[in-house]
Short mmCIF file of N, CA and C in Angstrom, two decimals:
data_model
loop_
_atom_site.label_atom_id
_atom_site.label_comp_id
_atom_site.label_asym_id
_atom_site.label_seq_id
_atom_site.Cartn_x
_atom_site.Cartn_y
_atom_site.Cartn_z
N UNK A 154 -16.76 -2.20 -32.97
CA UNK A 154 -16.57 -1.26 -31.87
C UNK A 154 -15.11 -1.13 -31.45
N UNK A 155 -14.35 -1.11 -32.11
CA UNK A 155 -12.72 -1.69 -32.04
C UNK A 155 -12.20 0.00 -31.34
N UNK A 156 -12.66 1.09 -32.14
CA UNK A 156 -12.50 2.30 -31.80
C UNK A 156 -12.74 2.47 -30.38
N UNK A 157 -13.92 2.58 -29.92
CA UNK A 157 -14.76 2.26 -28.90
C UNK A 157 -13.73 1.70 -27.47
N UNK A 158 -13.40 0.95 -27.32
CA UNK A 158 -12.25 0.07 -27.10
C UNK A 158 -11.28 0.44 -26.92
N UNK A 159 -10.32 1.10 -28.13
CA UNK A 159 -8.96 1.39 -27.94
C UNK A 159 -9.27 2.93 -27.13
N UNK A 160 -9.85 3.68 -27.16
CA UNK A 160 -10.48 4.73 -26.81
C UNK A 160 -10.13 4.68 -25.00
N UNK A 161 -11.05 3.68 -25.04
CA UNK A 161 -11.36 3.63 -23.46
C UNK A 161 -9.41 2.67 -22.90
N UNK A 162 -9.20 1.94 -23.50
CA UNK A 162 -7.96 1.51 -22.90
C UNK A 162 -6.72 2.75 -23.19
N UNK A 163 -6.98 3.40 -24.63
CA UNK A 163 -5.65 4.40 -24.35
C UNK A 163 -5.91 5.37 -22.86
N UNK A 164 -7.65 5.79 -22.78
CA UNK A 164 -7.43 6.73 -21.77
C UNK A 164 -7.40 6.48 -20.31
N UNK A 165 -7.32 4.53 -19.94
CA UNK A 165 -7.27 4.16 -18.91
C UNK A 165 -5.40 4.48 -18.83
N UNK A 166 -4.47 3.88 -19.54
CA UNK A 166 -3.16 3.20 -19.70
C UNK A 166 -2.85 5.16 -19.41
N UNK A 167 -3.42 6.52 -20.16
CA UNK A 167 -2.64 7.68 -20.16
C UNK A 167 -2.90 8.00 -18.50
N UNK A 168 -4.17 7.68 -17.76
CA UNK A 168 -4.77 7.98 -16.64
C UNK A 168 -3.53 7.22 -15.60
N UNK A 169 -3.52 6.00 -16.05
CA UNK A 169 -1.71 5.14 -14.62
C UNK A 169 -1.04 5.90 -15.39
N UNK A 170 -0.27 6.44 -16.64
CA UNK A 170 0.90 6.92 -16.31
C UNK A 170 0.59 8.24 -15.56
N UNK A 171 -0.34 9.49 -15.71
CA UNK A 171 -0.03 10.58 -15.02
C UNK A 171 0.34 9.99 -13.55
N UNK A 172 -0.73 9.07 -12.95
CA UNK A 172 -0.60 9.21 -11.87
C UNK A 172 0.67 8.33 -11.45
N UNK A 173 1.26 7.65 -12.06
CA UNK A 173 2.61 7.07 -11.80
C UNK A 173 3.53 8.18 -11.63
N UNK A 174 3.73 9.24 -12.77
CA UNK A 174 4.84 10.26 -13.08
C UNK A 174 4.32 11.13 -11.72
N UNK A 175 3.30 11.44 -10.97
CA UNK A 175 3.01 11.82 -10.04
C UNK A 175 3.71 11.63 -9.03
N UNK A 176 3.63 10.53 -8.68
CA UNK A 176 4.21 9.73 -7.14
C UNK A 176 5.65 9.10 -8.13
N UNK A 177 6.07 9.21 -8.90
CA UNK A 177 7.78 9.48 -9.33
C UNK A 177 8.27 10.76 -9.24
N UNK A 178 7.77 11.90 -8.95
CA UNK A 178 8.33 12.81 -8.98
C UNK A 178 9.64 13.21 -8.09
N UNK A 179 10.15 14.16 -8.01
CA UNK A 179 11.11 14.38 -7.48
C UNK A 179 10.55 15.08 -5.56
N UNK A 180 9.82 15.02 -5.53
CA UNK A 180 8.49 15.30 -4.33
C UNK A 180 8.75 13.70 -3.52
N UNK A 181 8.34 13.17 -4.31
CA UNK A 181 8.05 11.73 -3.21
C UNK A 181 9.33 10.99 -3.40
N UNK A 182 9.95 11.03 -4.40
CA UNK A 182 11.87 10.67 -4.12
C UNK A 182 12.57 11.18 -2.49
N UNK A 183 11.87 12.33 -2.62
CA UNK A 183 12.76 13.02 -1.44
C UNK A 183 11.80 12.86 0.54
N UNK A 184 11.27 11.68 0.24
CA UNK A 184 10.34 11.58 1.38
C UNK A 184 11.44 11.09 2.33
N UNK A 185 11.51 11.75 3.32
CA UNK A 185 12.55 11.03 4.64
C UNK A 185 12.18 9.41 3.93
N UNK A 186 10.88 9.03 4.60
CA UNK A 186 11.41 7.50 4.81
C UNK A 186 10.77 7.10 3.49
N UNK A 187 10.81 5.76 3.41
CA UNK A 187 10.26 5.15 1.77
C UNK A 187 9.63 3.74 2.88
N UNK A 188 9.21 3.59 4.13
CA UNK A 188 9.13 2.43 4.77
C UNK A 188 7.65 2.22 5.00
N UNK A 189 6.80 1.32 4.95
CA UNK A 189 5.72 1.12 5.34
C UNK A 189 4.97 -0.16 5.85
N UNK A 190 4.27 -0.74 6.98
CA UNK A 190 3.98 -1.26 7.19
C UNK A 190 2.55 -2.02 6.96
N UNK A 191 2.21 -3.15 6.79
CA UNK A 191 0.31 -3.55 5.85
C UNK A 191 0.12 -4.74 7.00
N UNK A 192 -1.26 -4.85 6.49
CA UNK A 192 -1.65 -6.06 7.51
C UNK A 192 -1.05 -7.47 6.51
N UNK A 193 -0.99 -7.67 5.36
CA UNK A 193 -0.42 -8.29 4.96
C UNK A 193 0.31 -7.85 3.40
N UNK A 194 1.15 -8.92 2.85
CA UNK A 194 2.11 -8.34 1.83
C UNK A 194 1.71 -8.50 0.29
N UNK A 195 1.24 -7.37 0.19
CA UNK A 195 -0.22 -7.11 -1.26
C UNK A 195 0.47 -6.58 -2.25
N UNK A 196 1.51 -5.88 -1.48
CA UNK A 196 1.85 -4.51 -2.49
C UNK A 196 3.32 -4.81 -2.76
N UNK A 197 3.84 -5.62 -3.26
CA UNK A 197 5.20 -6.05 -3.67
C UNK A 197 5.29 -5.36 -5.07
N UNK A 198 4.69 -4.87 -5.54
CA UNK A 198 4.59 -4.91 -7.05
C UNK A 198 5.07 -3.40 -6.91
N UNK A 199 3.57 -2.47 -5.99
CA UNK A 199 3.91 -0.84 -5.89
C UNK A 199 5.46 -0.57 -5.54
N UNK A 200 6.01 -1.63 -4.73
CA UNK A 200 7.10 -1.31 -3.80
C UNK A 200 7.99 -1.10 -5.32
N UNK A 201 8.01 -2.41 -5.43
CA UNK A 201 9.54 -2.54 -6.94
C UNK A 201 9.25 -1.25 -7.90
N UNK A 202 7.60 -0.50 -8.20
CA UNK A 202 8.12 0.41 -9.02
C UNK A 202 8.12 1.63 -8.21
N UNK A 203 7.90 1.96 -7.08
CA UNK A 203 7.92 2.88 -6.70
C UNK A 203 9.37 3.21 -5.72
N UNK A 204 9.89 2.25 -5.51
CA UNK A 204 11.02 2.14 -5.01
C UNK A 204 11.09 2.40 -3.10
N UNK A 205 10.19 1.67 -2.79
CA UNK A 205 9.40 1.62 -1.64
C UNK A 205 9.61 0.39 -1.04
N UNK A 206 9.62 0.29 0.56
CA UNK A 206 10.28 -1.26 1.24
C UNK A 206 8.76 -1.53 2.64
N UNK A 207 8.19 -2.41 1.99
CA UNK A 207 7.45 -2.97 2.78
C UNK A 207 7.09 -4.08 3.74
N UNK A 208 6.89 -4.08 5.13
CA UNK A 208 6.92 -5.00 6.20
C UNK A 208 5.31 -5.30 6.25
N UNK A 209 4.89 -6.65 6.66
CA UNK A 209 3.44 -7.00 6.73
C UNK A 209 3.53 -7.80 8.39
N UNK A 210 2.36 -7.98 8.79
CA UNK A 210 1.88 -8.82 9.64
C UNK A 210 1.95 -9.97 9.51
N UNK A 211 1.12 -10.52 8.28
CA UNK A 211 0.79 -11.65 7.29
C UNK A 211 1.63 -12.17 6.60
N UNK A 212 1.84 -13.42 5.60
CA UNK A 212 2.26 -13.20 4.83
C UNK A 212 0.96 -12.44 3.28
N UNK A 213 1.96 -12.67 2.21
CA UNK A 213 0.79 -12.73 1.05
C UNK A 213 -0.68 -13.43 1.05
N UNK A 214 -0.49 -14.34 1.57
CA UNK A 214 -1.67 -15.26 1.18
C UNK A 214 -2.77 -14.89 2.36
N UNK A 215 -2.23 -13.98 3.42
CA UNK A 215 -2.60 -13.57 4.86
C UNK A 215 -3.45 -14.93 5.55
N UNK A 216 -2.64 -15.58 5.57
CA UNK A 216 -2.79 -16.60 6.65
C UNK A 216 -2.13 -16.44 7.76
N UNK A 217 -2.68 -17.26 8.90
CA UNK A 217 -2.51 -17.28 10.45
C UNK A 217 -1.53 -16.36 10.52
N UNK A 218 -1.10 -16.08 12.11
CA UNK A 218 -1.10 -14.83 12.60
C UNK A 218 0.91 -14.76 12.90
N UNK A 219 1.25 -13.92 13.10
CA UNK A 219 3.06 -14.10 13.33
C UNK A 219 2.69 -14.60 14.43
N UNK A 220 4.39 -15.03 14.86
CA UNK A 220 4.68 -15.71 15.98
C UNK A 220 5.17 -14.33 17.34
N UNK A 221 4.98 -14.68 18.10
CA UNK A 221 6.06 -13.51 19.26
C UNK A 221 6.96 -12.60 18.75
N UNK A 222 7.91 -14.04 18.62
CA UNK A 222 9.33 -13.29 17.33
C UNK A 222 9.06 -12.51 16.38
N UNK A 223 8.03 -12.70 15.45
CA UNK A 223 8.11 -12.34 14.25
C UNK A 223 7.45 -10.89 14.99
N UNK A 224 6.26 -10.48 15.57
CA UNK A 224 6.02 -9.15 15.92
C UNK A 224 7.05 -8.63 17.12
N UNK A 225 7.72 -9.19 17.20
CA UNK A 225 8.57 -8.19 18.21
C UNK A 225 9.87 -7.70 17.28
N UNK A 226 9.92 -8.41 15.74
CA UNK A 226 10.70 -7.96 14.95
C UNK A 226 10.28 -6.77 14.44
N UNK A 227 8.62 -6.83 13.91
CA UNK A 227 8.06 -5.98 13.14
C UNK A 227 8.01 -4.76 14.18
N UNK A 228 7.85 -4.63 15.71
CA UNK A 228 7.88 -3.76 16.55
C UNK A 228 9.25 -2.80 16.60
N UNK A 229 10.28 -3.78 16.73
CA UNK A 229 11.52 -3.25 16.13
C UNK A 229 11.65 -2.54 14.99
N UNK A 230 10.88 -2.61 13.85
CA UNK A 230 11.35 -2.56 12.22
C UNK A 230 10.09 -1.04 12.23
N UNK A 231 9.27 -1.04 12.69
CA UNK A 231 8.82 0.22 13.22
C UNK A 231 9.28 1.38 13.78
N UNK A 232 9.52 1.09 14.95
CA UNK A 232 10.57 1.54 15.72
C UNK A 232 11.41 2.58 14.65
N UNK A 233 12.38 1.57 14.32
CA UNK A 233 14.07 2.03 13.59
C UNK A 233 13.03 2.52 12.46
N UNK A 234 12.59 2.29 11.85
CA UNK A 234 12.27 3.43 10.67
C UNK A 234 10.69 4.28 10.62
N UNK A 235 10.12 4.47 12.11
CA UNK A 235 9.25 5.69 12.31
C UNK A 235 8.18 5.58 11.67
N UNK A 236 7.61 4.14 11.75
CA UNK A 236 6.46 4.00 11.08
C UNK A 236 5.58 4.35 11.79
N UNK A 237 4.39 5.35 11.62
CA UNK A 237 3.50 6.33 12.49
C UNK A 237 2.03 5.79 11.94
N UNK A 238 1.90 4.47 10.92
CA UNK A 238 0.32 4.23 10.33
C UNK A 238 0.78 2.86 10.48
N UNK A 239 0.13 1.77 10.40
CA UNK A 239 0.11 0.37 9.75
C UNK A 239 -1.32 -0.01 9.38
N UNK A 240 -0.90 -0.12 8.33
CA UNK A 240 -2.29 -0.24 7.24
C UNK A 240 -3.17 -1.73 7.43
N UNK A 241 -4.24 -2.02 7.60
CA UNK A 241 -4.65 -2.98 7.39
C UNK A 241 -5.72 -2.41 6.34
N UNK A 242 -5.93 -4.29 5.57
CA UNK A 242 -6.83 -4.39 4.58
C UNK A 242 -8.19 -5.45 5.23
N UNK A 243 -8.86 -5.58 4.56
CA UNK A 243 -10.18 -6.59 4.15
C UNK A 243 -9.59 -7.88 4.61
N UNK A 244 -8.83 -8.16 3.86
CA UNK A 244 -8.74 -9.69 3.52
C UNK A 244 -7.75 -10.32 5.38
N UNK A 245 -6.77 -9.38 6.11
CA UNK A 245 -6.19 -9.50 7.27
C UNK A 245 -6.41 -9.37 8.35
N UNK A 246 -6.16 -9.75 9.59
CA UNK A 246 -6.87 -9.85 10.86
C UNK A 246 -6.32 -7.97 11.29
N UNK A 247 -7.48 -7.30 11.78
CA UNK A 247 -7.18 -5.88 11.71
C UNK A 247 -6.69 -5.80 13.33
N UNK A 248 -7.12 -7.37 14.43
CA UNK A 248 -6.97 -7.05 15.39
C UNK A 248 -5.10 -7.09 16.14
N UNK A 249 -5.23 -8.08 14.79
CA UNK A 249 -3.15 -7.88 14.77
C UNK A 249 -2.44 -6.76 14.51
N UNK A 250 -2.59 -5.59 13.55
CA UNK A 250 -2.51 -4.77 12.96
C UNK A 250 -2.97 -3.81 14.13
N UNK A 251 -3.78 -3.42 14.74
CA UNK A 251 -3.96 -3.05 15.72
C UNK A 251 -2.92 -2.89 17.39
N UNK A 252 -3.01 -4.44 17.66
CA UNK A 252 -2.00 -4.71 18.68
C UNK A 252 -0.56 -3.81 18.34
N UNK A 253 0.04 -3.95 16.79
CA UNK A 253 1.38 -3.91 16.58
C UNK A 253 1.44 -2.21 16.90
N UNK A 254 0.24 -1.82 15.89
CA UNK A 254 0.25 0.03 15.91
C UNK A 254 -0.07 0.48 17.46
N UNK A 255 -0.52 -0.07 18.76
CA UNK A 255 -0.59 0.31 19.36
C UNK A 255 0.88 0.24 20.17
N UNK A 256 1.76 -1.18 19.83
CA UNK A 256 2.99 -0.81 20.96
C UNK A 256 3.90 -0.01 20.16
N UNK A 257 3.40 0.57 19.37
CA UNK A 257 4.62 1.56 18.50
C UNK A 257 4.05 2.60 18.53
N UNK A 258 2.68 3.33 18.99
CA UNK A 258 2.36 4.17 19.05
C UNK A 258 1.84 4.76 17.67
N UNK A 259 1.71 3.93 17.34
CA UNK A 259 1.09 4.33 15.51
C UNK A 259 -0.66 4.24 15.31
N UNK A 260 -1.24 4.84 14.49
CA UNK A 260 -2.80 4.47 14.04
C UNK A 260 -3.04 3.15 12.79
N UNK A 261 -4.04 2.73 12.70
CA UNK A 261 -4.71 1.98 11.94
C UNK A 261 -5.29 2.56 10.76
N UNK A 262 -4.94 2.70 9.45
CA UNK A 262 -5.63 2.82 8.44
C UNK A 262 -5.69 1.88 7.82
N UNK A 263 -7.03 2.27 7.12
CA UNK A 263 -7.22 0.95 5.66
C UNK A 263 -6.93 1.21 4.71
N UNK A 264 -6.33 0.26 3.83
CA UNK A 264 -5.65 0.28 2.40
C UNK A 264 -6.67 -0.81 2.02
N UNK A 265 -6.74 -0.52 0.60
CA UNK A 265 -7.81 -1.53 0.02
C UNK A 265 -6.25 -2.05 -1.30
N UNK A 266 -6.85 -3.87 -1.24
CA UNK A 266 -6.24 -4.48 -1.58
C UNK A 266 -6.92 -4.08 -3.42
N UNK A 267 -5.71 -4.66 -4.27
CA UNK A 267 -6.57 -4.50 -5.72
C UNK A 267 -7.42 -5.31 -6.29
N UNK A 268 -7.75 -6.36 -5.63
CA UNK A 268 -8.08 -7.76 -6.06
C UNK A 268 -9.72 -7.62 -5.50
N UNK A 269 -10.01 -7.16 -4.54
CA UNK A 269 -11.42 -7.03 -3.97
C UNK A 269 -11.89 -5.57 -5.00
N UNK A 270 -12.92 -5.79 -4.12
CA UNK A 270 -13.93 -4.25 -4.52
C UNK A 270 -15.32 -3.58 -3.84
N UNK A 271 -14.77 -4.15 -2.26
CA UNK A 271 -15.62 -3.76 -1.09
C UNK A 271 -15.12 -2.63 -0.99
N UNK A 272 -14.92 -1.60 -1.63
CA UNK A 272 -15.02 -0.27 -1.69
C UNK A 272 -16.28 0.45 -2.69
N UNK A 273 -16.15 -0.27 -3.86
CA UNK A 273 -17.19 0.26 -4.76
C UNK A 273 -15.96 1.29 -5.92
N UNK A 274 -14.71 1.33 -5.07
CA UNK A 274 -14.57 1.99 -6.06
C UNK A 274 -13.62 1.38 -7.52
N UNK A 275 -13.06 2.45 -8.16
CA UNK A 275 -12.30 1.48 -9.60
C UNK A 275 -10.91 1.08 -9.24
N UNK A 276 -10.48 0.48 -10.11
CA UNK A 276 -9.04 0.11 -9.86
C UNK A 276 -8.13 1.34 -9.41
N UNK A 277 -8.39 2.26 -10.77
CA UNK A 277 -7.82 3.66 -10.84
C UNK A 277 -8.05 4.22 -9.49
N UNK A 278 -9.02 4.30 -9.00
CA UNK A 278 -9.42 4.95 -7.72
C UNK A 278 -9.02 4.65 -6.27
N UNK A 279 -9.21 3.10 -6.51
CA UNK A 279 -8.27 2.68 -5.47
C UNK A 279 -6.64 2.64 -5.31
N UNK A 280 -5.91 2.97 -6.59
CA UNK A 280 -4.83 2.97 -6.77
C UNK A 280 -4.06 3.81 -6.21
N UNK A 281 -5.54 5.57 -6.53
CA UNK A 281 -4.54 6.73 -5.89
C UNK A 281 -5.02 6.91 -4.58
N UNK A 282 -6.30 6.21 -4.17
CA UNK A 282 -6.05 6.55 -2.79
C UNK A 282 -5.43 5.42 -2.32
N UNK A 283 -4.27 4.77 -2.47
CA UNK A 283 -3.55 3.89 -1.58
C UNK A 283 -2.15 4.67 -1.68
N UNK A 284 -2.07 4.94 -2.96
CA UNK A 284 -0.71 5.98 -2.97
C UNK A 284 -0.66 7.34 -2.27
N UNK A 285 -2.01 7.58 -2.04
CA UNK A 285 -2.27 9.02 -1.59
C UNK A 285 -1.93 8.76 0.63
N UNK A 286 -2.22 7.66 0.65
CA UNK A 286 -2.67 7.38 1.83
C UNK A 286 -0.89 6.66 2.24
N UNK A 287 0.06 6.36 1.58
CA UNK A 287 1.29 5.57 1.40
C UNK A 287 2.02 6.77 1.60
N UNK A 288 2.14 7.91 0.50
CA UNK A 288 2.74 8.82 0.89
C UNK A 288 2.95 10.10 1.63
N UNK A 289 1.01 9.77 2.41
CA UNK A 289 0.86 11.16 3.62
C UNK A 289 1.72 9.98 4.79
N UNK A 290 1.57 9.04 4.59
CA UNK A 290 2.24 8.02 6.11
C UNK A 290 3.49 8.43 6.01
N UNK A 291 4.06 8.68 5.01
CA UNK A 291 5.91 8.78 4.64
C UNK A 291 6.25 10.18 5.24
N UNK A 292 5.44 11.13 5.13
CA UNK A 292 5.83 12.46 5.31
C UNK A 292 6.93 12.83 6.81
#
């Protein structure tokens, strides 16, 4: 079934590049901001290829909660670059993520992490609606 196989992986691997060359375009290059805020720090990977700078609540591992300091930084880091969403996921406390978007005047959306699949949906699927949902926040 080797055919079978290469079949289904060439048309997964052609399916990420369109949608990579998508969100590379010269469209989302030119977004005022490239800044975004998560309940915790998932997306290090999107950032480096997409050329995107991300602030979390959490750290990675989304354990316990910032300190004072640390959200009155992230309140600041909002602030100065007009962050209008902060995303929480599954795996992060949404009621932190909450607090922060409310003293900045921002909403709560969910981003689904890649590692779960309490969405139901595919990798692919969750991929573009996180990019889809990353770059209506940027607008």
């Amino acid at each position: 079934n080797a055919e079978y196989y290469r079949a289904g992986r060439d048309g997964f691997i052609d399916s990420m590049k369109e949608l990579e060359a998508y969100y590379n375009s010269e469209e989302f290059a030119a977004l005022p901001s490239r800044s975004f805020v998560t309940g915790h720090a998932a997306f290090a990977y999107l950032c480096r290829d997409f050329g995107l700078e991300q602030r979390s609540v959490e750290d990675v591992f989304a354990e316990g909660e910032p300190s004072a300091r640390q959200l009155m930084e992230l309140i600041d880091y909002c602030r100065e670059n007009g962050v209008s969403v902060i995303f929480a996921e599954e795996m992060a406390s949404p009621e932190v993520s909450q607090t922060l978007a409310d003293e900045v005047g921002a909403r709560v959306e969910t981003i689904c992490t890649m590692e779960s699949a309490e969405d139901g949906l595919t990798y692919l699927e969750r991929m573009k609606s996180n990019l889809e949902k990353i770059f209506d926040s940027m607008k």
